[in-house]
mmCIF file of C-alpha atoms in Angstrom:
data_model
loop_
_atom_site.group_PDB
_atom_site.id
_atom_site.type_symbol
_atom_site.label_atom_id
_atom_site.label_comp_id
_atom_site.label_asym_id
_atom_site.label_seq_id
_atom_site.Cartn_x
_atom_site.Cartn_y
_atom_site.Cartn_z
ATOM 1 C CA UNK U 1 -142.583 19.506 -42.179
ATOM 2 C CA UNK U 2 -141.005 16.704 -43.493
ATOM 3 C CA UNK U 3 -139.242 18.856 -46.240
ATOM 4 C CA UNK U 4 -137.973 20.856 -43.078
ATOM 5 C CA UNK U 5 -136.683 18.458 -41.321
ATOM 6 C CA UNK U 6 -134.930 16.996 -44.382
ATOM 7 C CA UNK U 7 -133.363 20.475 -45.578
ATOM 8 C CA UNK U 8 -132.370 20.631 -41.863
ATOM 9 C CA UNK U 9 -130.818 17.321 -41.727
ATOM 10 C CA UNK U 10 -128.733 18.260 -45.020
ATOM 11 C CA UNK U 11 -127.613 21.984 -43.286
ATOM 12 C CA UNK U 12 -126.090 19.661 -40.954
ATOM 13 C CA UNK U 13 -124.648 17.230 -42.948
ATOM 14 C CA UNK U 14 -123.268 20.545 -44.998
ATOM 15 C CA UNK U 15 -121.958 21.786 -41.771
ATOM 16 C CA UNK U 16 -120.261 19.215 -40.459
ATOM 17 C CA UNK U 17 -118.593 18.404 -43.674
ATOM 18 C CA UNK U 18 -115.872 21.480 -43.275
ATOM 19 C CA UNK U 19 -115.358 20.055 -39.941
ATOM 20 C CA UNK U 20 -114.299 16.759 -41.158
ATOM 21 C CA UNK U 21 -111.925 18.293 -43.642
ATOM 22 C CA UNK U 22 -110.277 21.228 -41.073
ATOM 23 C CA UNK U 23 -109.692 18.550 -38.469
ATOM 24 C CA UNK U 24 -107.951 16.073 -41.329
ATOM 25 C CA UNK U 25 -106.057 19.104 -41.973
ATOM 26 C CA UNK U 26 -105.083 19.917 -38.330
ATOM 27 C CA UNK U 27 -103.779 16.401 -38.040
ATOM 28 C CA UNK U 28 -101.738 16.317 -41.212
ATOM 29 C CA UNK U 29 -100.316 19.979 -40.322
ATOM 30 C CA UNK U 30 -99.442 18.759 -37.084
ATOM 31 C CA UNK U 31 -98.281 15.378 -37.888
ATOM 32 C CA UNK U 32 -96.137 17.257 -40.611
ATOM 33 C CA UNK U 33 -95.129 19.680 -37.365
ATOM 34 C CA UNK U 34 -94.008 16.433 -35.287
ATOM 35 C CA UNK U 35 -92.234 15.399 -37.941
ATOM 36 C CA UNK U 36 -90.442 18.469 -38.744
ATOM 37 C CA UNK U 37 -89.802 18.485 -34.790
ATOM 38 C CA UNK U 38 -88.336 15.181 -34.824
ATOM 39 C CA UNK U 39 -86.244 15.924 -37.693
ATOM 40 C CA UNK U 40 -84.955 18.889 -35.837
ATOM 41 C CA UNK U 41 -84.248 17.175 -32.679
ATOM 42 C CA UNK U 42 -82.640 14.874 -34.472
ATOM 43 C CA UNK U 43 -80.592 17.407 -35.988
ATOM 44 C CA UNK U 44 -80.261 19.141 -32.978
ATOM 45 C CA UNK U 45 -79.003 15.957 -31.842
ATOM 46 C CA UNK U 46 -76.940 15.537 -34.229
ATOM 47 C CA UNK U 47 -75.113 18.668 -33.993
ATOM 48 C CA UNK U 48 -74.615 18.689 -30.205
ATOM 49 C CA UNK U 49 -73.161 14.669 -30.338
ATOM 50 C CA UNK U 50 -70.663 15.901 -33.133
ATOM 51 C CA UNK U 51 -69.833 19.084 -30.790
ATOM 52 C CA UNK U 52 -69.288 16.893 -27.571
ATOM 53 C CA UNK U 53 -67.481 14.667 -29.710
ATOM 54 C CA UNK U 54 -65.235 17.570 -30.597
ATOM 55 C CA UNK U 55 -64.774 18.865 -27.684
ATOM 56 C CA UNK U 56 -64.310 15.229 -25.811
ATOM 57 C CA UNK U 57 -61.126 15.318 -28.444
ATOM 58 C CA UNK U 58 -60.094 18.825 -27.196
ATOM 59 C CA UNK U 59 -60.223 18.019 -24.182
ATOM 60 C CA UNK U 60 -58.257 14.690 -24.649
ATOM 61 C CA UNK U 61 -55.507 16.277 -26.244
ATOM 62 C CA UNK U 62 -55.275 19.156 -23.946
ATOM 63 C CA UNK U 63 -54.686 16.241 -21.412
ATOM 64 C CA UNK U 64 -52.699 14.095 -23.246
ATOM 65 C CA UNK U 65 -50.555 17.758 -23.995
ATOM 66 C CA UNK U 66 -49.954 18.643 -20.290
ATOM 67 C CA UNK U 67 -50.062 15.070 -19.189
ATOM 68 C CA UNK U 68 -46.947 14.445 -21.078
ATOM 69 C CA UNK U 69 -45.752 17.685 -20.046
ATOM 70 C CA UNK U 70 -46.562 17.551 -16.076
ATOM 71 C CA UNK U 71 -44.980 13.716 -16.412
ATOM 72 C CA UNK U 72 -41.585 14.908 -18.053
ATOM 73 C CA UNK U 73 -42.028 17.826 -15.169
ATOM 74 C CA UNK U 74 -42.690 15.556 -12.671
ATOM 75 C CA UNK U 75 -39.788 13.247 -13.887
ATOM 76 C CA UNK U 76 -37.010 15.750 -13.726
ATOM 77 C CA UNK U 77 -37.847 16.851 -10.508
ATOM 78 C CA UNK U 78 -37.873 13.538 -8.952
ATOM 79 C CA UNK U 79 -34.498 13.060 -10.944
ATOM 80 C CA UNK U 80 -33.353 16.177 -9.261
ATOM 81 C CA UNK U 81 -34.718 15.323 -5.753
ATOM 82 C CA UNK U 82 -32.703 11.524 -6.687
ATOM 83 C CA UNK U 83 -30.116 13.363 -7.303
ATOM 84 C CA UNK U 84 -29.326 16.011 -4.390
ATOM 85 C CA UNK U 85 -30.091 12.645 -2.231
ATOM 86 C CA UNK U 86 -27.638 10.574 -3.532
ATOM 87 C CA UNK U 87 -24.773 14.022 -3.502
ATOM 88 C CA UNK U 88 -26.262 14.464 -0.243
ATOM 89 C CA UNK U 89 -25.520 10.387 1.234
ATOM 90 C CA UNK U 90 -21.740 10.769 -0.700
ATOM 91 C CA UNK U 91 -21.000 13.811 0.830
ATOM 92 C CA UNK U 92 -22.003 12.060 4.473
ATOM 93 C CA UNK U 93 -20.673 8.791 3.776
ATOM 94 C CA UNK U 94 -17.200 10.750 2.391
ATOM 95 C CA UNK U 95 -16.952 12.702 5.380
ATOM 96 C CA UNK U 96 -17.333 9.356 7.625
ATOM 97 C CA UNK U 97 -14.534 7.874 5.438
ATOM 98 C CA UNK U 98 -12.543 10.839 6.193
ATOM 99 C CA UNK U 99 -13.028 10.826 9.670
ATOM 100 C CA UNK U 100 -12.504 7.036 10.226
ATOM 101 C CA UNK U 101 -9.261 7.615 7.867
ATOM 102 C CA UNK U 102 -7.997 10.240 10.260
ATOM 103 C CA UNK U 103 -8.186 8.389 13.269
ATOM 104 C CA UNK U 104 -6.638 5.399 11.497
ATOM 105 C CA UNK U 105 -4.295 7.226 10.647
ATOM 106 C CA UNK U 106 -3.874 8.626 13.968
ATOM 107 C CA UNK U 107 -3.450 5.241 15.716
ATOM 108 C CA UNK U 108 -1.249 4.024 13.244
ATOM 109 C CA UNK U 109 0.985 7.143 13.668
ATOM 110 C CA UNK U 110 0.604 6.168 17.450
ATOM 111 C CA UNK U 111 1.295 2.519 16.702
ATOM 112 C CA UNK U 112 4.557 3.634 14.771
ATOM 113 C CA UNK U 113 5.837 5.932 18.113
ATOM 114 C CA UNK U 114 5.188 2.857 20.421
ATOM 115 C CA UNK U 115 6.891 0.451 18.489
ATOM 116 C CA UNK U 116 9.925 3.262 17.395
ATOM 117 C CA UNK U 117 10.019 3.755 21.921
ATOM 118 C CA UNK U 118 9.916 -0.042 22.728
ATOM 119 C CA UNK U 119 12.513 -0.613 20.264
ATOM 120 C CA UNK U 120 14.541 2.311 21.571
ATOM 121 C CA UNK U 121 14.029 1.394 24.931
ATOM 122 C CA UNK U 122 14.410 -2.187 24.237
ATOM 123 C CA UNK U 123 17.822 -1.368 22.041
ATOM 124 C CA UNK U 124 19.103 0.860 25.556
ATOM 125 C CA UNK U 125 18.362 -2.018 27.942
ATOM 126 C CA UNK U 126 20.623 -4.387 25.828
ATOM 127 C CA UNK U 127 23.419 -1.464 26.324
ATOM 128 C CA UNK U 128 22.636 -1.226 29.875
ATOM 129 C CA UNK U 129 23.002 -5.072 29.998
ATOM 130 C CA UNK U 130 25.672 -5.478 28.335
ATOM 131 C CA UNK U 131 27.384 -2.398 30.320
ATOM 132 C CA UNK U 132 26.405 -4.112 33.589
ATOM 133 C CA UNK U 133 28.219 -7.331 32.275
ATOM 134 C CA UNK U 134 31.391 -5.813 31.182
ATOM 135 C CA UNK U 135 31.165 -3.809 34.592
ATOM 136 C CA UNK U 136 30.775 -7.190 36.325
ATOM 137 C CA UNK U 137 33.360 -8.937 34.619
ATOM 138 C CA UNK U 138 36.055 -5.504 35.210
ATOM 139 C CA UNK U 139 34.743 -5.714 38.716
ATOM 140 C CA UNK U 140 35.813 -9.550 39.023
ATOM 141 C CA UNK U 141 38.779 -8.798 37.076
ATOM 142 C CA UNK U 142 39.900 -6.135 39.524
ATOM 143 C CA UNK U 143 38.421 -7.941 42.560
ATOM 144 C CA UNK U 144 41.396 -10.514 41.676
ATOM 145 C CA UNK U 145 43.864 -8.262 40.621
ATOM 146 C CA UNK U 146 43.163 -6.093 44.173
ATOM 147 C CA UNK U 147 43.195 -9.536 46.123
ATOM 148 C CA UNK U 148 46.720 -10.345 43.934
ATOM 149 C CA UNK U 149 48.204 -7.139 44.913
ATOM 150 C CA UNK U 150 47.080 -7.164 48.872
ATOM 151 C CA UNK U 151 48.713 -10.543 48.871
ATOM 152 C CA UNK U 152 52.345 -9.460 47.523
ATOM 153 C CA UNK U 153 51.814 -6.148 50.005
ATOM 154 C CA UNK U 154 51.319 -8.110 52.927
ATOM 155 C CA UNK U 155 54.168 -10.320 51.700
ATOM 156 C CA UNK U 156 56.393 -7.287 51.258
ATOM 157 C CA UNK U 157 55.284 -6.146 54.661
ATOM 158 C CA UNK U 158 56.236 -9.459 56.192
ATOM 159 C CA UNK U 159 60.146 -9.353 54.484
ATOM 160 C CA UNK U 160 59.884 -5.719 55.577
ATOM 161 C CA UNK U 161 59.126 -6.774 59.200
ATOM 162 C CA UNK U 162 61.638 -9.971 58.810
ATOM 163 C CA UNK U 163 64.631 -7.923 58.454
ATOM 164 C CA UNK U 164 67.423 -6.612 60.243
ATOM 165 C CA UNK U 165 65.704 -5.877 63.667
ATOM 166 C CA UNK U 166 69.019 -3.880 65.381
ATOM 167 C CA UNK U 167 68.988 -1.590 62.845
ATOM 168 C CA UNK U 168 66.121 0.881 64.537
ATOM 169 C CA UNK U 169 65.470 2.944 61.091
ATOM 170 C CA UNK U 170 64.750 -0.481 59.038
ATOM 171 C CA UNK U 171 62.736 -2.036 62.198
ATOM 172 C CA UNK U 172 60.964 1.479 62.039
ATOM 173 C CA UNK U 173 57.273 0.719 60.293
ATOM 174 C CA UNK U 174 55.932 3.571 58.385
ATOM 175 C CA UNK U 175 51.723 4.018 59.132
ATOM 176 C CA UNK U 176 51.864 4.646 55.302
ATOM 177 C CA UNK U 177 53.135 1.163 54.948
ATOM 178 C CA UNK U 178 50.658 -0.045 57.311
ATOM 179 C CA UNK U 179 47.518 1.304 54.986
ATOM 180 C CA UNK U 180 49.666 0.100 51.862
ATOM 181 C CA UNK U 181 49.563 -3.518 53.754
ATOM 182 C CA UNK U 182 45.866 -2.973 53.746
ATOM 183 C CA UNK U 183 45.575 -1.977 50.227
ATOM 184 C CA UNK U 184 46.527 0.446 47.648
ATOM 185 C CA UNK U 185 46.540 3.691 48.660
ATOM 186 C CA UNK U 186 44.363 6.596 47.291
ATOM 187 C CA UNK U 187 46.242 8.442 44.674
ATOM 188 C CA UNK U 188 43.892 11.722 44.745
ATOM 189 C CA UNK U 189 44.673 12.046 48.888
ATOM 190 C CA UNK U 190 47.155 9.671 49.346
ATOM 191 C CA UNK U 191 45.246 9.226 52.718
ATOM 192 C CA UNK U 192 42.946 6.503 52.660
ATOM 193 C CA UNK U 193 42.065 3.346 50.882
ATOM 194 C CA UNK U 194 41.582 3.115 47.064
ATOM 195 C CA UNK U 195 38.191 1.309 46.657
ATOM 196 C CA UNK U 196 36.928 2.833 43.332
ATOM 197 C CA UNK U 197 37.799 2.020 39.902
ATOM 198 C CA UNK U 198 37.455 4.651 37.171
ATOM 199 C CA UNK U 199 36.075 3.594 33.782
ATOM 200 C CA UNK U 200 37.105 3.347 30.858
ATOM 201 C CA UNK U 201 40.910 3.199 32.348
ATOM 202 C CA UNK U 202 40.472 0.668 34.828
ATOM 203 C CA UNK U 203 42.465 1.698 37.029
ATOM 204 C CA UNK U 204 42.263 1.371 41.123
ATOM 205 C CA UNK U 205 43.551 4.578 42.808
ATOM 206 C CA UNK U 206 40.807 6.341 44.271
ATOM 207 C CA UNK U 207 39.026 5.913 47.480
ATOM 208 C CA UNK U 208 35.106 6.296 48.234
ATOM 209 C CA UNK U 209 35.149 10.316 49.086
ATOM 210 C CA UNK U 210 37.287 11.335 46.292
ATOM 211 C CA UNK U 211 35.274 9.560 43.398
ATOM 212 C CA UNK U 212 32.837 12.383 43.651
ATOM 213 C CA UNK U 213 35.450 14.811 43.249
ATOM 214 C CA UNK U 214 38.104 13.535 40.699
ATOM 215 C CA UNK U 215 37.159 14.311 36.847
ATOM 216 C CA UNK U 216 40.418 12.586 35.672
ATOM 217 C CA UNK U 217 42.515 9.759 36.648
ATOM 218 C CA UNK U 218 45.508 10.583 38.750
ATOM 219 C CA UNK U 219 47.305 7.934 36.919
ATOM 220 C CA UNK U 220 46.881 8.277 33.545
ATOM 221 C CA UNK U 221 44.455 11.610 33.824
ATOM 222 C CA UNK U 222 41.855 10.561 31.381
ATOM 223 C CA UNK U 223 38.888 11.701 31.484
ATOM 224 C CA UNK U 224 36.745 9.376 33.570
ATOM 225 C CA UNK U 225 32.935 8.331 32.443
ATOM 226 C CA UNK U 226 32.004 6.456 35.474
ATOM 227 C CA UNK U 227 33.314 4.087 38.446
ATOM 228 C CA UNK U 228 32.588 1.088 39.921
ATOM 229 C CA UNK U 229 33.462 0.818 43.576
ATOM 230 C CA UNK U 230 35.051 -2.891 45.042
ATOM 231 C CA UNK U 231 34.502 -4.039 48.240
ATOM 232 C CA UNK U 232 37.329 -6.091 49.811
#
């Protein structure tokens, strides 16, 4: 029995001997499969850093590529856009200039008439004065000259009348001689009064009616320019 139990006891022991060594081998197999694992992770690893590295770098230069690109892009077309802005303000601020230029020279052209009419007006209203003075001064001239003359006719009148009174053809007074006592006669009717003097003659020998019809003098038949009538 004892035997038995002792050949039993070393079965066992025989038994579980292979099951000491398969396990040992199990964990060396799969520590030997962890650590081929791990060395193909890290591999694995490996590989995929270097590849994102790689493409990281692709992908930079890609950027850097058409970010240089879109910036020189973007550049000239804000050059461009600067540019048609700035034509686009010259063009405006030309055309004001012109404008402003025009109606400058618009008011100066206006300026320049004025001035040209006030002198020319200016330049006749010194003739005009200077007419009406030498008128005025002819008109005193002949004022004296007609009062000079009406004097010696009503001096000749009054030898006339002083002379031999028998004799009926000398006492006789002519109503001629009576208006030539008065004045000078009218040369252009010989009827009435001479009261207008024509210019530039001077002379007295027309009366108040025919000074709008005489052209020349009836003295010296010049043409006449104007008159100037005296009041005695």
């Amino acid at each position: 029995m004892n035997q038995y139990i002792s050949n039993v006891y070393k079965l066992q022991s025989h038994c579980n001997q292979p099951n000491v060594d398969v396990s040992t081998g199990l964990r060396l197999a799969f520590n030997e499969n962890i650590h081929q694992s791990y060395s193909s992770a890290s591999m694995l690893l490996e590989d995929l850093s270097t590849l994102i590295n790689h493409q990281e770098n692709e992908i930079d230069r890609y950027i850097q590529a058409h970010g240089e690109e879109f910036r020189r892009k973007l550049a000239e077309k804000t050059q461009r856009h600067y540019h048609a802005l700035i034509g686009s303000a010259n063009e405006s601020a030309l055309r004001v200039i012109r404008e402003k230029e025009a109606v400058l020279e618009k008011a100066a052209r206006r300026k320049a008439e004025l001035e040209a009419r006030a002198m020319q007006l200016s330049a006749e209203a010194q003739v005009w004065e200077a007419k009406a003075k030498a008128n005025e001064a002819v008109a005193a001239a002949l004022q004296a000259q007609l009062q000079q003359t009406m004097v010696g006719c009503v001096s000749q009148g009054e030898v006339v009348a002083g002379g031999d009174v028998e004799d009926a053809e000398s006492s006789y007074v002519d109503p001629e001689r009576v208006v030539v006592a008065r004045g000078p006669g009218c040369k252009a009717c010989g009827k009435r009064v001479a009261s207008v003097v024509l210019l530039p003659c001077r002379h007295l020998c027309v009366c108040s009616e025919c000074d709008d019809v005489v052209q020349t003098c009836p003295l010296c038949l010049s043409f006449r320019s104007s008159s100037i009538e005296v009041y005695i």
